[in-house]
Tab-separated table of C-alpha atoms and ligand atoms in Angstrom:
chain	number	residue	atom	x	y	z
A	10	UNK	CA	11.448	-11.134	17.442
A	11	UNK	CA	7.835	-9.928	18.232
A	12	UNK	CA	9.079	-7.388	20.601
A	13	UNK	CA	11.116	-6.243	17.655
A	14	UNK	CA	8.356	-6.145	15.595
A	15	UNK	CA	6.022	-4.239	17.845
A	16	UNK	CA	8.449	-1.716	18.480
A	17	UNK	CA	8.338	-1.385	15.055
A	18	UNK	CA	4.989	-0.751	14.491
A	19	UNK	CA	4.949	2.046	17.228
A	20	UNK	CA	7.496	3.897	15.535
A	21	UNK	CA	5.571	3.570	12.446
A	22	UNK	CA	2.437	4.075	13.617
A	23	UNK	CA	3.810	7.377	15.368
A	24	UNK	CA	5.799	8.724	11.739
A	25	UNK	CA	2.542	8.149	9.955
A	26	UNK	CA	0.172	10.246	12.356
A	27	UNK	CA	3.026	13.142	12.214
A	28	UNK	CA	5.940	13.791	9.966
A	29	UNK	CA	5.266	10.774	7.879
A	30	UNK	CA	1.487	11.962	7.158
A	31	UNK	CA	2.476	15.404	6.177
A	32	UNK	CA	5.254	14.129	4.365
A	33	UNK	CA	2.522	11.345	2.237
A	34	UNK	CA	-0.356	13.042	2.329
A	35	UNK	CA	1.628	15.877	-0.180
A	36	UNK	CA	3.408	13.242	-2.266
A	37	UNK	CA	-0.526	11.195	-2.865
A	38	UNK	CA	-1.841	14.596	-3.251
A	39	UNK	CA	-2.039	17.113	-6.270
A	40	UNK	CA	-1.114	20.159	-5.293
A	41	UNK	CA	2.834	22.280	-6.569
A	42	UNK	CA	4.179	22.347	-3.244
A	43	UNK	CA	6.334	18.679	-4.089
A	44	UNK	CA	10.316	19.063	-4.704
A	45	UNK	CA	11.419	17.085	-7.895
A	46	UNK	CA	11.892	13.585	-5.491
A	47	UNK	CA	8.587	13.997	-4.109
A	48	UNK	CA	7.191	14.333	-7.869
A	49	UNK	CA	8.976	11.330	-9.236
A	50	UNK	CA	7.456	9.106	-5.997
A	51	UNK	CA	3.946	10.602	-6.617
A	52	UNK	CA	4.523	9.341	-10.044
A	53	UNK	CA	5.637	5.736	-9.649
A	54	UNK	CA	3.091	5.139	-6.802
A	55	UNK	CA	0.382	6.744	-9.006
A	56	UNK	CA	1.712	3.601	-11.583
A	57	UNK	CA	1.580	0.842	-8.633
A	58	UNK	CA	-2.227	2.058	-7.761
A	59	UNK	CA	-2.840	1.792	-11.807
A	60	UNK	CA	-1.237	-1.259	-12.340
A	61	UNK	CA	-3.337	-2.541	-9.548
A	62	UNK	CA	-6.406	-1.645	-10.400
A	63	UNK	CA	-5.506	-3.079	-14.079
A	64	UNK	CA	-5.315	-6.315	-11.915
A	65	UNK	CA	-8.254	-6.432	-10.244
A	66	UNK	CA	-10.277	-5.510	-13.321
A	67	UNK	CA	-8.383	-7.899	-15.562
A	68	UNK	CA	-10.447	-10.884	-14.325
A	69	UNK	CA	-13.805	-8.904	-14.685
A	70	UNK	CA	-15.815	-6.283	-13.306
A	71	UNK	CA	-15.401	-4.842	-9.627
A	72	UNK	CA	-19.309	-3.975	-9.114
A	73	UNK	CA	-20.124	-5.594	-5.467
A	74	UNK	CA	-17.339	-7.183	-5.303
A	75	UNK	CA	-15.606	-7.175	-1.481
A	76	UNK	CA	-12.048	-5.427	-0.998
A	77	UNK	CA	-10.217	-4.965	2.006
A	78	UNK	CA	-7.382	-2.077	1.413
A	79	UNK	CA	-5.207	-2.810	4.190
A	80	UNK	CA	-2.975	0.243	5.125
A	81	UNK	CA	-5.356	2.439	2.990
A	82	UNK	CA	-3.313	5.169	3.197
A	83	UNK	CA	-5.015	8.522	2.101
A	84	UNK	CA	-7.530	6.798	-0.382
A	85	UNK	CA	-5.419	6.585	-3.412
A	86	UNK	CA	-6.294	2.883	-4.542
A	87	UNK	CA	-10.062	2.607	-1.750
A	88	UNK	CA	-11.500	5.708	-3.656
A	89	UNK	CA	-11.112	4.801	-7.374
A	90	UNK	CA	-12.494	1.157	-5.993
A	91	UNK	CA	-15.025	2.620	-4.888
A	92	UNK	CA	-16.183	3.983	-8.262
A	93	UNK	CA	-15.466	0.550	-10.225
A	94	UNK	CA	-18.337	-0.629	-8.078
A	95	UNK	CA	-16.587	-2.586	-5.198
A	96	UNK	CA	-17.825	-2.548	-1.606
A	97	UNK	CA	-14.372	-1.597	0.008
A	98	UNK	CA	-13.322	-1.750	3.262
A	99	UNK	CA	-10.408	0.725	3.916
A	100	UNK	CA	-8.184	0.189	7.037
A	101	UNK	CA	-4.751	2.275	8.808
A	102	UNK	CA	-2.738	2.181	11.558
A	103	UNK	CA	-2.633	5.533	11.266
A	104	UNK	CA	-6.101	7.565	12.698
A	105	UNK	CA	-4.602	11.020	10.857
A	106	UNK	CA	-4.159	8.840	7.068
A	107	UNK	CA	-8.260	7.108	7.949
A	108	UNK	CA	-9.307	10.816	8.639
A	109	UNK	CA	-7.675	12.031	5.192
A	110	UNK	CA	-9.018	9.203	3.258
A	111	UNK	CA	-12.613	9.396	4.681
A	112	UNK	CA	-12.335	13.036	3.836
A	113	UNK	CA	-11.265	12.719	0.435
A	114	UNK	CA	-13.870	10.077	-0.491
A	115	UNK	CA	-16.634	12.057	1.012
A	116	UNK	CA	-15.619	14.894	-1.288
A	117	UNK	CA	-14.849	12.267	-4.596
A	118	UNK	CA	-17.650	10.279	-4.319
A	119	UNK	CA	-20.522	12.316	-2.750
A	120	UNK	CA	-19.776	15.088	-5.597
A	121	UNK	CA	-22.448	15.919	-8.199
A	122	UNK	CA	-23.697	12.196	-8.604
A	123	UNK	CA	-27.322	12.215	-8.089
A	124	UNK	CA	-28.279	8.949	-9.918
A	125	UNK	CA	-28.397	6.470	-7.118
A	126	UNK	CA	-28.460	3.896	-9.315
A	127	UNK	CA	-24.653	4.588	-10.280
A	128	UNK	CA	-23.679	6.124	-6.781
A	129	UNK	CA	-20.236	4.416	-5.204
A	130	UNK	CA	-20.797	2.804	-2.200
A	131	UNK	CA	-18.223	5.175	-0.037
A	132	UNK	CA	-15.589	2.802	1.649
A	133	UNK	CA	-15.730	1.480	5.156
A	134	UNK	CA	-12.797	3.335	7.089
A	135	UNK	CA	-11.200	1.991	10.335
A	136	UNK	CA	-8.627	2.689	12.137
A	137	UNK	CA	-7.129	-0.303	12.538
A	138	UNK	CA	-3.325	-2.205	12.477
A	139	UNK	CA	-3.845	-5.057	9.533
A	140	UNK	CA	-2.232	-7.682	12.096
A	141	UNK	CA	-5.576	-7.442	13.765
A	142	UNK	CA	-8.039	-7.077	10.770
A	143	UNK	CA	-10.545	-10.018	10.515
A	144	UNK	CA	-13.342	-11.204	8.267
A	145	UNK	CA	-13.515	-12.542	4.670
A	146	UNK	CA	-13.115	-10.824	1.208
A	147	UNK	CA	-13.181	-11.630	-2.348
A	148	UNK	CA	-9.983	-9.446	-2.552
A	149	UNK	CA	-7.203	-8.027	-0.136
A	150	UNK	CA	-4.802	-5.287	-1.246
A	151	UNK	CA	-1.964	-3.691	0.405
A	152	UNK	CA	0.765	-1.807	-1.580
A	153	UNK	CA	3.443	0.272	-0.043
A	154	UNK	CA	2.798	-1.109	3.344
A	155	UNK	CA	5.288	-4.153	3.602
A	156	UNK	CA	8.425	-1.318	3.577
A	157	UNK	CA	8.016	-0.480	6.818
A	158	UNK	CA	8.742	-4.265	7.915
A	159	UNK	CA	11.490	-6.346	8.327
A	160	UNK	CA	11.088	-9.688	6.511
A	161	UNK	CA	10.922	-11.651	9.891
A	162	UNK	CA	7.398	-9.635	10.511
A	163	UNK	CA	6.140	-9.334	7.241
A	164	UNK	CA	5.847	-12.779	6.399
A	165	UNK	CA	3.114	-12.958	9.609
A	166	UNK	CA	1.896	-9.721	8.206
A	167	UNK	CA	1.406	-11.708	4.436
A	168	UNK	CA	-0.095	-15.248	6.358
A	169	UNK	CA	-2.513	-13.093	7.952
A	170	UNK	CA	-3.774	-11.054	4.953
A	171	UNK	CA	-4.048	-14.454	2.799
A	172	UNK	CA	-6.377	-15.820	5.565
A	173	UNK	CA	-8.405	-12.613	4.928
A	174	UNK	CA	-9.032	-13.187	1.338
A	175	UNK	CA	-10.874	-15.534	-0.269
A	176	UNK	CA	-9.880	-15.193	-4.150
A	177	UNK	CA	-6.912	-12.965	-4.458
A	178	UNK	CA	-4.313	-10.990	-2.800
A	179	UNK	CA	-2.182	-8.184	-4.403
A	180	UNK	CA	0.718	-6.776	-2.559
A	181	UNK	CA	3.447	-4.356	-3.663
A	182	UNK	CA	6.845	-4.185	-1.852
A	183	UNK	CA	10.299	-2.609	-2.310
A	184	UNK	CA	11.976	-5.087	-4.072
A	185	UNK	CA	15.741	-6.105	-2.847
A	186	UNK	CA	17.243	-6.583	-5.884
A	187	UNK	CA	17.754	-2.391	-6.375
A	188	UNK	CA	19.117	-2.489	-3.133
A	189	UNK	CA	22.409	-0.863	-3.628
A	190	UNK	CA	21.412	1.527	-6.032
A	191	UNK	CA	19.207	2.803	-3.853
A	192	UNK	CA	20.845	3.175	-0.998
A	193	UNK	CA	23.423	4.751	-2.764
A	194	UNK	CA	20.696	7.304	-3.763
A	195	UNK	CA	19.278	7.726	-0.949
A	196	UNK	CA	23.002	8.266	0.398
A	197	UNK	CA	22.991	11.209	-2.299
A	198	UNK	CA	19.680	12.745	-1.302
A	199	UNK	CA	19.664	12.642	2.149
A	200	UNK	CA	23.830	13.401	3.025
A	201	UNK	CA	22.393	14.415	6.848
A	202	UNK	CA	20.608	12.449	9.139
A	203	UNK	CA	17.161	11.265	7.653
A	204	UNK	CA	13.680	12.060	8.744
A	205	UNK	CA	11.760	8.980	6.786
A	206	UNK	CA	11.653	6.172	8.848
A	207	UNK	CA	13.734	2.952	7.786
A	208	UNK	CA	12.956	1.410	4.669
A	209	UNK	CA	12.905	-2.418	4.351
A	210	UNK	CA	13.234	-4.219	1.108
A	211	UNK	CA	12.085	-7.498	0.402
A	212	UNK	CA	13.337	-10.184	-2.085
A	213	UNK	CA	10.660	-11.645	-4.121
A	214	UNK	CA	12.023	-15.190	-3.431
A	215	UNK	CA	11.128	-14.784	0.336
A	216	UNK	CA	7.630	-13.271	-0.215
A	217	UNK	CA	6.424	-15.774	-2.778
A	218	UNK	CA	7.694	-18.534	0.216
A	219	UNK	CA	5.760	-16.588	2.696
A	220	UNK	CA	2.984	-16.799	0.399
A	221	UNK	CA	3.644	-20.751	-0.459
A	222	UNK	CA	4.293	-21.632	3.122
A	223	UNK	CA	-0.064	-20.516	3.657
A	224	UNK	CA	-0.783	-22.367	0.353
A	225	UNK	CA	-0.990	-19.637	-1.784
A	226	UNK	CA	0.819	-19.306	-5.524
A	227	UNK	CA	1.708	-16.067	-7.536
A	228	UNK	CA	-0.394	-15.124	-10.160
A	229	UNK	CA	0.688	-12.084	-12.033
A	230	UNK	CA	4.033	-9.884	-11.329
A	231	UNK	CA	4.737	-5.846	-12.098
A	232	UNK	CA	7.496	-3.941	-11.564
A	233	UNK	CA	7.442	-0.446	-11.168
A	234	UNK	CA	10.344	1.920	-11.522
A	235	UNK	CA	11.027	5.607	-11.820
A	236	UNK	CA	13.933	7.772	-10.693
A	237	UNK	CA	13.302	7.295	-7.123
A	238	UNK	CA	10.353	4.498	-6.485
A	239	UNK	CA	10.447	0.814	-7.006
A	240	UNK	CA	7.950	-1.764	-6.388
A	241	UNK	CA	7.315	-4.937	-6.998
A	242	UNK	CA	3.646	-5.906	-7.667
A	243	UNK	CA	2.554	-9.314	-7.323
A	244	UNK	CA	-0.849	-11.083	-7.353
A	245	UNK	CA	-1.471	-14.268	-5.710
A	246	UNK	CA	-4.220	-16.666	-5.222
A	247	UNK	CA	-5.137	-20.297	-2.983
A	248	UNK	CA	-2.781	-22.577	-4.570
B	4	SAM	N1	-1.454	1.842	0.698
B	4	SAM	C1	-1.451	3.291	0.591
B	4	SAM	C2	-1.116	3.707	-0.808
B	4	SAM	O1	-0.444	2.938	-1.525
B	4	SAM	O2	-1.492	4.809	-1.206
B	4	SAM	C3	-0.515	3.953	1.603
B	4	SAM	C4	0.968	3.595	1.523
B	4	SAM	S1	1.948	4.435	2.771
B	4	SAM	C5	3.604	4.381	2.153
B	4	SAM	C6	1.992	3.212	4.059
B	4	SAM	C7	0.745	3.206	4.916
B	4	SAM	O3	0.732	2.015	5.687
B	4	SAM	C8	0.620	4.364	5.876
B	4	SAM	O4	-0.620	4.999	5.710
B	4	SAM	C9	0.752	3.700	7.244
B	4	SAM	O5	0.039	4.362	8.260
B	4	SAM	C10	0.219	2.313	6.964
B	4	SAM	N2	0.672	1.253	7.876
B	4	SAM	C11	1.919	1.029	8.324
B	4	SAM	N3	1.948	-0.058	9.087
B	4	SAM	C12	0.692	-0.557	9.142
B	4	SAM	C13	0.098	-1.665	9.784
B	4	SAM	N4	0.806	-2.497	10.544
B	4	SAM	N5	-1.223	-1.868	9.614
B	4	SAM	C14	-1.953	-1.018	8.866
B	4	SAM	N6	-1.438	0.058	8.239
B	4	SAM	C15	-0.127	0.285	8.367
């Protein structure tokens, strides 16, 4: 199963530092050049890095407080972090998505703020697989990552990332139950041979027992739906 699961990640790794980051980096992005698919998935992950942040600022301010965005993508949930106040460390398998994001903070975050009393602290960026992150936060986060697993890997891939946190940890997957519909849209989009890479869904039964098997509960559950993009948010915390 780990030779499975570390083919995987190659694959994955590869799709995201090509294709895959052309393909994200103009769905995360803002500019026209996004058919009416790509818009509807900008939208609905735009509402899973809102509903997120609603999360983490639910039980109080973010000022100083530690984050680890694992699978930080180009910046979309490390940046606006970053400007609550949190000291954020910001993390990809992907060297191509760190570059973007480490770009696109510099640009956010430096701009026009000369009161270093209110200046973000700009995010830590690595380049880095989450299997092998290490340290402590107050708060882990990784949303859209989990699709690119198969269950059998992601539940190491959710032990390890609740050993990282100390208070919280809020993950978003693709959640099983809109499993045929999907499929059968995707089946309507994409009638020739596919250039995304496999998409794994996940039932919320087995990640809340991947999550219980480390001694951790759920806290707080989201769903997010549009035409295209589903995810299931959930927030857990030591049991
Ligand atoms: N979390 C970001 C967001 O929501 O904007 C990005 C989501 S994107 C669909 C998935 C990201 O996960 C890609 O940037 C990819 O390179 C990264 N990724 C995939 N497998 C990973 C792994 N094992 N460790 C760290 N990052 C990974």
């Amino acid at each position: 199963a780990e030779e499975v699961g570390g083919e995987d990640k190659e694959v994955v790794k590869d799709y995201f530092n090509n294709s895959g980051f052309q393909r994200w980096k103009k769905i995360y992005g803002e500019t026209d050049d996004v058919n009416r698919v790509q818009r509807d998935i900008r939208l609905g992950h735009a509402k899973t890095v809102e509903n997120a942040i609603k999360m983490l600022t639910d039980e109080g301010q973010l000022r100083g407080v530690t984050v680890c965005d694992a699978g930080c993508g180009t910046g979309s949930l490390s940046i606006p972090l970053a400007k609550e106040g949190a000291i954020v460390s910001a993390s990809d398998i992907s060297a191509a998505m760190v570059a973007e994001a480490e770009k696109q903070a510099k640009e956010q975050l430096l701009g026009g703020k000369d009161d270093p009393s209110v200046a973000p602290v700009i995010p830590k960026f690595e380049v880095r697989d989450l299997e092998s992150l290490d340290g402590k936060y107050h708060t882990v986060v990784c949303l859209d990552v989990l699709i690119h697993y198969p269950q059998s890997k992601a539940d190491g891939m959710i032990a390890h990332l609740a050993s990282l946190a100390e208070k919280r940890l809020i993950l978003s997957f693709a959640p099983k139950t809109f499993y045929y519909d999907l499929l059968k849209r995707v089946g309507e989009l994409f009638p020739g041979p596919s250039k995304a890479t496999r998409a794994y869904l996940h039932s919320e039964a087995d990640v809340e027992r991947a999550l219980r098997k480390v001694g951790w509960r759920i806290t707080k559950r989201g769903l997010i739906a549009t035409q295209f993009y589903f995810a299931k948010l959930v927030e857990a915390v030591p049991a």
